[in-house]
Short mmCIF file of C-alpha atoms in Angstrom, two decimals:
data_model
loop_
_atom_site.label_atom_id
_atom_site.label_comp_id
_atom_site.label_asym_id
_atom_site.label_seq_id
_atom_site.Cartn_x
_atom_site.Cartn_y
_atom_site.Cartn_z
CA MET A 1018 -14.22 11.78 11.77
CA THR A 1019 -16.26 9.07 12.02
CA ASP A 1020 -18.47 7.65 8.48
CA PRO A 1021 -21.83 7.39 9.78
CA THR A 1022 -22.40 4.30 7.15
CA PRO A 1023 -18.32 2.72 6.97
CA HIS A 1024 -19.67 -0.32 6.00
CA SER A 1025 -22.08 0.74 3.10
CA ARG A 1026 -20.10 0.30 -0.01
CA ALA A 1027 -19.26 -3.43 0.02
CA VAL A 1028 -16.76 -4.96 -2.71
CA PRO A 1029 -17.81 -7.98 -4.87
CA PRO A 1030 -17.54 -11.41 -3.07
CA ASP A 1031 -13.80 -12.64 -2.55
CA PRO A 1032 -13.48 -16.47 -1.73
CA ALA A 1033 -10.39 -15.63 0.51
CA SER A 1034 -12.31 -13.36 2.35
CA ARG A 1035 -15.02 -13.70 5.02
CA MET A 1036 -16.84 -10.25 5.32
CA ALA A 1037 -19.91 -11.04 7.68
CA ALA A 1038 -19.35 -10.78 11.31
CA ALA A 1039 -15.66 -10.22 10.73
CA LEU A 1040 -15.50 -6.60 11.81
CA PRO A 1041 -15.03 -5.69 15.46
CA ALA A 1042 -17.55 -4.01 17.59
CA VAL A 1043 -16.75 -0.78 19.73
CA GLY A 1044 -15.46 -2.32 22.78
CA GLU A 1045 -13.86 -5.43 21.26
CA ARG A 1046 -10.33 -6.13 21.64
CA LEU A 1047 -7.62 -6.25 19.10
CA GLY A 1048 -4.59 -7.83 21.36
CA VAL A 1049 -3.97 -5.06 24.17
CA TRP A 1050 -6.03 -2.30 21.70
CA ARG A 1051 -9.73 -1.86 22.30
CA VAL A 1052 -11.61 -0.66 19.52
CA THR A 1053 -13.22 2.98 20.39
CA ALA A 1054 -14.89 3.76 16.87
CA PRO A 1055 -15.22 2.64 13.50
CA LEU A 1056 -14.06 5.06 11.28
CA PHE A 1057 -13.27 4.21 7.33
CA GLU A 1058 -13.56 1.57 4.49
CA VAL A 1059 -10.93 0.99 2.12
CA GLY A 1060 -9.81 -1.19 -0.25
CA SER A 1061 -7.64 -3.16 2.16
CA GLY A 1062 -10.48 -3.46 4.86
CA HIS A 1063 -11.81 -1.03 7.62
CA TRP A 1064 -10.03 1.51 9.67
CA PHE A 1065 -11.40 1.85 13.57
CA ARG A 1066 -10.02 3.93 15.90
CA VAL A 1067 -8.60 2.24 18.91
CA GLU A 1068 -6.83 2.78 22.40
CA HIS A 1069 -4.39 0.98 24.44
CA ALA A 1070 -6.19 -1.20 27.30
CA LEU A 1071 -3.25 -1.28 29.55
CA ALA A 1072 -1.57 2.34 28.74
CA ALA A 1073 -3.81 4.95 29.80
CA GLY A 1074 -4.46 7.79 27.19
CA GLU A 1075 -2.27 5.92 24.32
CA ALA A 1076 -4.32 6.03 21.00
CA GLY A 1077 -3.94 4.68 17.56
CA LEU A 1078 -5.44 3.62 14.47
CA ALA A 1079 -6.32 -0.11 13.47
CA LEU A 1080 -6.94 -1.48 9.70
CA VAL A 1081 -8.74 -4.59 9.98
CA TYR A 1082 -7.94 -6.27 6.70
CA ARG A 1083 -10.74 -7.64 4.46
CA SER A 1084 -9.13 -11.00 3.49
CA GLU A 1085 -7.33 -13.39 5.55
CA ALA A 1086 -5.07 -14.14 2.91
CA ASP A 1087 -3.04 -10.99 3.73
CA ALA A 1088 -2.24 -12.42 7.02
CA GLN A 1089 1.20 -14.02 6.04
CA ALA A 1090 2.06 -10.76 4.11
CA VAL A 1091 1.11 -8.48 7.20
CA LEU A 1092 2.21 -10.43 10.06
CA MET A 1093 5.49 -11.75 8.73
CA ARG A 1094 6.64 -8.67 7.14
CA PHE A 1095 5.78 -6.73 10.81
CA ALA A 1096 7.87 -8.96 12.05
CA GLU A 1097 10.67 -8.96 9.59
CA ASP A 1098 10.55 -5.07 8.93
CA SER A 1099 9.13 -3.26 11.86
CA ASP A 1100 12.15 -2.16 13.33
CA ALA A 1101 13.73 -0.87 10.25
CA LEU A 1102 10.52 1.15 9.63
CA ALA A 1103 10.40 2.62 13.11
CA ARG A 1104 13.84 4.19 12.60
CA LEU A 1105 12.47 5.97 9.89
CA THR A 1106 11.31 9.56 11.43
CA VAL A 1107 10.21 12.10 8.53
CA PRO A 1108 7.17 14.28 8.27
CA GLY A 1109 4.02 12.29 6.75
CA TRP A 1110 5.18 8.84 7.87
CA GLY A 1111 3.42 6.78 10.67
CA ALA A 1112 5.47 3.66 11.39
CA PRO A 1113 3.36 0.27 12.38
CA MET A 1114 3.38 -0.22 16.27
CA ASP A 1115 1.39 -3.63 16.47
CA CYS A 1116 -0.18 -6.08 14.49
CA GLY A 1117 -2.00 -9.62 15.00
CA LEU A 1118 -5.34 -11.24 14.27
CA SER A 1119 -9.09 -10.66 15.44
CA PRO A 1120 -10.95 -12.93 17.34
CA SER A 1121 -12.53 -13.41 13.95
CA GLY A 1122 -9.36 -14.41 12.17
CA SER A 1123 -8.52 -11.17 10.32
CA PRO A 1124 -5.15 -9.50 10.21
CA TYR A 1125 -4.95 -6.23 11.39
CA LEU A 1126 -2.24 -3.37 11.87
CA VAL A 1127 -2.05 -0.57 14.31
CA VAL A 1128 -0.59 2.83 13.48
CA PRO A 1129 -0.10 5.97 15.18
CA ALA A 1130 -3.47 8.01 16.02
CA MET A 1131 -4.00 10.95 13.26
CA GLU A 1132 -6.71 13.23 12.03
CA GLY A 1133 -8.09 13.22 8.58
CA ALA A 1134 -9.46 10.72 6.09
CA PRO A 1135 -7.95 7.91 3.71
CA LEU A 1136 -6.52 9.98 0.62
CA MET A 1137 -9.02 7.93 -1.92
CA ARG A 1138 -12.11 9.53 0.55
CA VAL A 1139 -11.27 13.25 -0.36
CA ALA A 1140 -9.23 12.94 -3.65
CA MET A 1141 -11.64 13.85 -6.03
CA ALA A 1142 -12.88 16.70 -4.23
CA LEU A 1143 -9.37 18.54 -4.84
CA PRO A 1144 -8.55 20.24 -7.91
CA LEU A 1145 -6.66 18.13 -10.22
CA ARG A 1146 -3.41 20.27 -10.25
CA ARG A 1147 -3.40 19.33 -6.23
CA ARG A 1148 -4.08 16.11 -6.75
CA MET A 1149 -0.90 15.53 -9.39
CA GLU A 1150 1.12 17.46 -6.50
CA LEU A 1151 0.28 14.89 -4.15
CA LEU A 1152 2.00 12.61 -6.02
CA LEU A 1153 5.50 14.78 -6.25
CA GLU A 1154 4.97 14.59 -2.29
CA LEU A 1155 4.91 10.94 -2.11
CA VAL A 1156 7.99 10.87 -4.16
CA THR A 1157 9.74 13.27 -1.63
CA LEU A 1158 8.92 10.94 0.94
CA LEU A 1159 10.18 8.03 -0.83
CA ASP A 1160 13.68 9.76 -1.32
CA ALA A 1161 13.73 10.12 2.41
CA ALA A 1162 13.25 6.71 2.78
CA GLN A 1163 15.88 5.74 0.09
CA ALA A 1164 18.50 7.87 2.42
CA HIS A 1165 17.35 5.50 5.24
CA GLY A 1166 17.72 2.50 3.65
CA LEU A 1167 14.07 1.83 2.45
CA VAL A 1168 12.64 0.94 -0.65
CA LEU A 1169 9.00 0.92 -2.11
CA HIS A 1170 7.47 -2.86 -1.49
CA GLU A 1171 3.88 -2.44 -2.31
CA LEU A 1172 1.71 0.47 -2.66
CA ASP A 1173 -1.63 -0.07 -1.00
CA PRO A 1174 -3.80 3.51 -1.61
CA GLY A 1175 -5.73 2.39 1.63
CA MET A 1176 -2.46 3.19 3.58
CA LEU A 1177 -2.51 6.87 2.49
CA TRP A 1178 -4.12 9.59 4.34
CA LEU A 1179 -4.38 13.06 4.02
CA SER A 1180 -4.30 15.49 6.89
CA PRO A 1181 -6.58 18.40 7.70
CA THR A 1182 -3.61 20.60 6.96
CA GLN A 1183 -3.32 18.25 3.37
CA GLN A 1184 -0.34 16.79 4.47
CA LEU A 1185 0.08 13.60 2.60
CA CYS A 1186 0.27 10.66 5.27
CA TRP A 1187 1.70 6.96 4.77
CA LEU A 1188 0.58 4.71 7.53
CA GLY A 1189 1.67 1.59 8.41
CA GLN A 1190 3.38 -1.08 5.68
CA GLY A 1191 4.59 -0.84 2.46
CA LEU A 1192 8.33 0.29 2.43
CA ALA A 1193 10.68 -2.51 3.50
CA PRO A 1194 14.62 -2.51 4.06
CA ARG A 1195 16.85 -2.95 0.85
CA GLY A 1196 17.41 -6.72 1.09
CA SER A 1197 14.66 -7.23 3.30
CA GLU A 1198 14.29 -11.57 3.61
CA ALA A 1199 10.47 -10.76 4.57
CA PRO A 1200 8.03 -12.67 2.04
CA ALA A 1201 7.78 -11.11 -1.57
CA THR A 1202 3.76 -11.68 -1.16
CA LEU A 1203 1.52 -8.26 -1.80
CA VAL A 1204 -1.25 -7.53 0.07
CA ARG A 1205 -4.48 -8.00 -2.27
CA ALA A 1206 -5.18 -4.31 -2.18
CA ALA A 1207 -1.75 -3.54 -3.36
CA GLU A 1208 -1.93 -6.29 -6.45
CA PRO A 1209 -3.64 -3.42 -9.17
CA LEU A 1210 -1.03 -1.15 -8.75
CA ALA A 1211 1.91 -3.50 -8.72
CA ASP A 1212 4.13 -4.39 -11.59
CA PRO A 1213 3.20 -7.77 -13.28
CA ARG A 1214 6.43 -9.40 -12.31
CA GLN A 1215 6.13 -8.62 -8.85
CA ARG A 1216 2.60 -10.00 -8.42
CA GLN A 1217 4.34 -13.16 -9.65
CA GLY A 1218 6.72 -13.45 -6.59
CA ALA A 1219 9.49 -10.92 -7.98
CA ARG A 1220 11.59 -8.52 -5.62
CA PRO A 1221 10.86 -4.72 -5.92
CA ASP A 1222 13.18 -2.34 -8.32
CA ALA A 1223 13.10 0.78 -9.65
CA ARG A 1224 11.02 0.31 -12.34
CA SER A 1225 8.23 -1.62 -10.35
CA GLU A 1226 8.24 1.52 -7.76
CA ALA A 1227 7.63 3.76 -11.01
CA HIS A 1228 4.80 1.77 -12.10
CA ALA A 1229 3.18 1.37 -9.05
CA LEU A 1230 3.30 5.33 -8.63
CA GLY A 1231 2.11 5.67 -12.24
CA ARG A 1232 -0.83 3.77 -11.11
CA LEU A 1233 -1.58 6.07 -8.20
CA LEU A 1234 -1.35 8.74 -10.49
CA GLY A 1235 -4.08 7.66 -12.78
CA LEU A 1236 -6.01 6.50 -9.77
CA LEU A 1237 -5.72 10.07 -8.57
CA ILE A 1238 -6.42 11.63 -11.74
CA ASN A 1239 -9.42 9.64 -12.73
CA GLY A 1240 -10.80 7.93 -9.55
CA ARG A 1241 -10.57 4.38 -10.98
CA LEU A 1242 -7.89 2.12 -12.75
CA PRO A 1243 -8.62 0.70 -16.07
CA ARG A 1244 -10.57 -2.31 -16.15
CA LYS A 1245 -8.40 -4.47 -18.63
CA ASP A 1246 -5.82 -5.60 -16.13
CA GLY A 1247 -6.00 -9.26 -16.29
CA LEU A 1248 -6.54 -9.16 -12.16
CA PRO A 1249 -9.50 -11.21 -10.54
CA ASP A 1250 -12.95 -10.24 -10.34
CA GLY A 1251 -13.48 -7.27 -7.76
CA ARG A 1252 -9.83 -6.69 -7.56
CA VAL A 1253 -9.50 -3.35 -9.38
CA ASP A 1254 -13.06 -2.15 -7.66
CA SER A 1255 -11.43 -2.79 -4.32
CA VAL A 1256 -8.79 -0.21 -4.64
CA ALA A 1257 -11.18 2.34 -5.64
CA ILE A 1258 -13.76 1.34 -3.13
CA GLU A 1259 -13.59 4.78 -1.41
CA ALA A 1260 -13.28 7.09 -4.20
CA ALA A 1261 -16.83 8.52 -4.70
CA ALA A 1262 -18.96 10.85 -6.88
CA THR A 1263 -16.06 10.11 -9.47
CA PRO A 1264 -17.33 10.42 -12.97
CA VAL A 1265 -18.43 14.15 -12.21
CA ALA A 1266 -15.17 14.88 -10.61
CA SER A 1267 -12.97 13.61 -12.79
CA LEU A 1268 -15.38 15.03 -15.92
CA GLN A 1269 -15.07 18.52 -14.30
CA SER A 1270 -11.21 18.40 -14.12
CA TRP A 1271 -10.89 17.29 -18.04
CA LEU A 1272 -13.69 20.24 -18.80
CA SER A 1273 -10.81 22.59 -16.95
CA LEU A 1274 -8.20 21.52 -19.33
CA SER A 1275 -7.59 22.94 -22.89
CA ALA A 1276 -7.40 20.12 -25.64
CA ALA A 1277 -3.73 20.58 -26.16
CA HIS A 1278 -3.19 19.87 -22.14
CA ARG A 1279 -5.80 17.11 -22.32
CA GLU A 1280 -3.88 15.47 -24.95
CA SER A 1281 -0.43 15.87 -23.00
CA LEU A 1282 -1.87 14.39 -20.06
CA ASP A 1283 -3.22 11.18 -21.90
CA ARG A 1284 0.45 10.81 -23.35
CA LEU A 1285 1.79 10.82 -19.81
CA LEU A 1286 -0.86 8.73 -18.45
CA ASP A 1287 -0.29 6.31 -20.84
CA ARG A 1288 3.13 5.97 -20.28
CA ALA A 1289 3.08 5.92 -16.53
CA MET A 1290 0.51 2.87 -16.57
CA THR A 1291 1.19 0.98 -19.44
CA ASP A 1292 3.14 -2.46 -18.46
CA GLY A 1293 6.58 -3.06 -19.48
CA HIS A 1294 6.78 0.90 -21.23
CA THR A 1295 6.57 2.53 -18.16
CA PHE A 1296 9.15 5.27 -17.02
CA PRO A 1297 12.38 3.87 -15.48
CA ASP A 1298 12.48 5.30 -11.75
CA ARG A 1299 10.19 7.46 -9.67
CA ALA A 1300 12.60 10.60 -10.53
CA ALA A 1301 11.72 10.42 -14.22
CA LEU A 1302 8.03 9.89 -13.28
CA ALA A 1303 8.26 12.98 -11.05
CA ARG A 1304 9.61 15.28 -13.62
CA ALA A 1305 7.72 14.56 -16.07
CA VAL A 1306 4.56 15.25 -13.82
CA SER A 1307 6.56 18.60 -12.77
CA ASP A 1308 6.78 19.31 -16.63
CA TRP A 1309 3.19 18.94 -17.09
CA LEU A 1310 2.26 20.99 -14.10
CA ALA A 1311 4.45 23.89 -15.37
CA ASP A 1312 3.26 24.04 -18.76
CA THR A 1313 -0.26 24.36 -17.49
CA ALA A 1314 0.55 26.81 -14.81
CA SER A 1315 -1.09 30.37 -15.68
CA PRO A 1316 -2.32 33.45 -13.86
CA HIS A 1317 -6.11 32.43 -14.16
CA PRO A 1318 -5.70 28.38 -13.94
CA GLY A 1319 -9.77 28.20 -13.90
CA GLY A 1320 -9.96 25.81 -11.20
CA MET A 1321 -6.50 24.29 -11.42
CA SER A 1322 -5.05 26.34 -8.23
CA ARG A 1323 -4.60 24.85 -4.99
CA ILE A 1324 -7.43 25.33 -2.64
CA VAL A 1325 -7.94 24.29 1.25
CA VAL A 1326 -10.70 21.94 1.73
CA PRO A 1327 -12.01 21.08 5.26
CA LEU A 1328 -10.94 17.42 6.16
CA PRO A 1329 -12.76 15.23 9.12
CA GLY A 1330 -11.23 16.25 12.57
CA SER A 1331 -11.13 20.15 11.32
CA GLY A 1332 -14.64 20.54 12.31
CA ALA A 1333 -16.20 19.66 8.89
CA ARG A 1334 -19.02 16.80 9.12
CA PRO A 1335 -18.57 13.74 7.02
CA SER A 1336 -21.41 12.70 4.65
CA SER A 1337 -22.71 9.41 4.21
CA SER A 1338 -21.03 8.89 1.09
CA MET A 1339 -17.52 10.42 1.66
CA PRO A 1340 -16.39 13.26 3.78
CA LEU A 1341 -15.92 15.64 1.23
CA ALA A 1342 -17.91 16.29 -2.05
CA PRO A 1343 -16.98 18.20 -4.85
CA GLU A 1344 -18.80 21.52 -5.83
CA PRO A 1345 -21.64 20.48 -8.25
CA PRO A 1346 -20.87 21.57 -11.93
CA PRO A 1347 -22.86 25.04 -12.60
CA ALA A 1348 -26.43 24.63 -13.85
CA LEU A 1349 -26.82 25.52 -17.41
CA LYS A 1350 -28.75 28.89 -18.13
CA PRO A 1351 -32.44 28.27 -19.01
CA PRO A 1352 -32.68 29.17 -22.97
CA GLY A 1353 -33.63 32.60 -23.84
CA THR A 1354 -36.23 33.86 -26.12
CA SER A 1355 -33.90 33.98 -29.03
CA TRP A 1356 -33.13 30.68 -31.23
CA ALA A 1357 -29.43 31.57 -30.95
CA GLU A 1358 -29.53 31.01 -26.97
CA ARG A 1359 -31.19 28.13 -27.45
CA ILE A 1360 -28.61 26.50 -30.17
CA ALA A 1361 -26.14 27.75 -27.64
CA GLY A 1362 -27.48 25.89 -24.88
CA LEU A 1363 -27.93 22.88 -27.00
CA VAL A 1364 -24.43 23.05 -28.07
CA ALA A 1365 -23.01 22.92 -24.41
CA VAL A 1366 -25.02 19.94 -23.59
CA LEU A 1367 -23.92 17.99 -26.30
CA ALA A 1368 -20.35 18.74 -25.73
CA VAL A 1369 -20.40 17.84 -22.28
CA ALA A 1370 -21.94 14.46 -23.29
CA VAL A 1371 -19.45 13.73 -25.93
CA LEU A 1372 -16.66 14.53 -23.24
CA LEU A 1373 -18.34 12.33 -20.91
CA VAL A 1374 -18.28 9.46 -23.10
CA TRP A 1375 -14.94 9.98 -24.12
CA LEU A 1376 -13.79 10.06 -20.54
CA LEU A 1377 -15.51 6.75 -19.70
CA MET A 1378 -14.13 5.22 -23.24
CA ARG A 1379 -10.29 5.89 -21.54
CA THR A 1380 -11.12 4.05 -18.11
CA HIS A 1381 -12.17 0.96 -20.11
#
């Protein structure tokens, strides 16, 4: 499960962060927890496997945040909301167990131990259809949370994991009791998905929840967020830092769709990700995604069906860039001796190039 190079993809410098020497080493203490292995880098910071120094056999995962500016949001929210979060017992939810400051001053959060990997480290290796189904599973988890009096405060992609059996898991913070008195501050990695009103200090509501989920949908489909967000430099890049091989996987997804389905998915994303014009609530967004999936369903989906992908913890050995890698596109057949075959090959290459340019234009 350990990434051989967990710190190789650094985000642009952040004046509120101190990256160098801030990461705990194996054996170092985080309060009553001892670091046993580095795992993954995500937009928020770095995940580590930890063991309780006093209770033998008790293990967990610790997220050490990249930005010291996240300390207030992490620590104050844990103090205010952790009891309510611990009462939510539904599949896929891992409530925060502990928090504090590392010896270098970085905030950390400890959650129950699990196998798997952060969602965006493996998402682009899944078929497009499966990625969209994960959004629907997250909505189901939020429905259960609402029944327990919890609402979506913020959505940090680094908190979402995928188990070896492809169960979507939410670890740590992001949910809050309705009427929570904790600060409205967001962690920095959640800002690119947040409604503009929330970034200015407003409390979450149904529309801000739909906005965050819509932005996550775009991240799951394209592997990145639009650049024109009005956020500080590097804030968008930090969210998708763990998504590797994005252009190839995203292009393959779009090539698997008909022109009509590409157009309808474009319309869905435009509405889901447009500030002030998004869906009124998560139920409306979920219906739109479900309708699109139903419209594209067929006996021969051509790469759109669900497959089982081995994840870290199931015996698969992670690569240096990401635990999973999408299958490479099939090589073009060498041109034959006839001019017809040569022309057909040239047309195929040009079509791929045009689609790649179009895809890149969509994300800018």
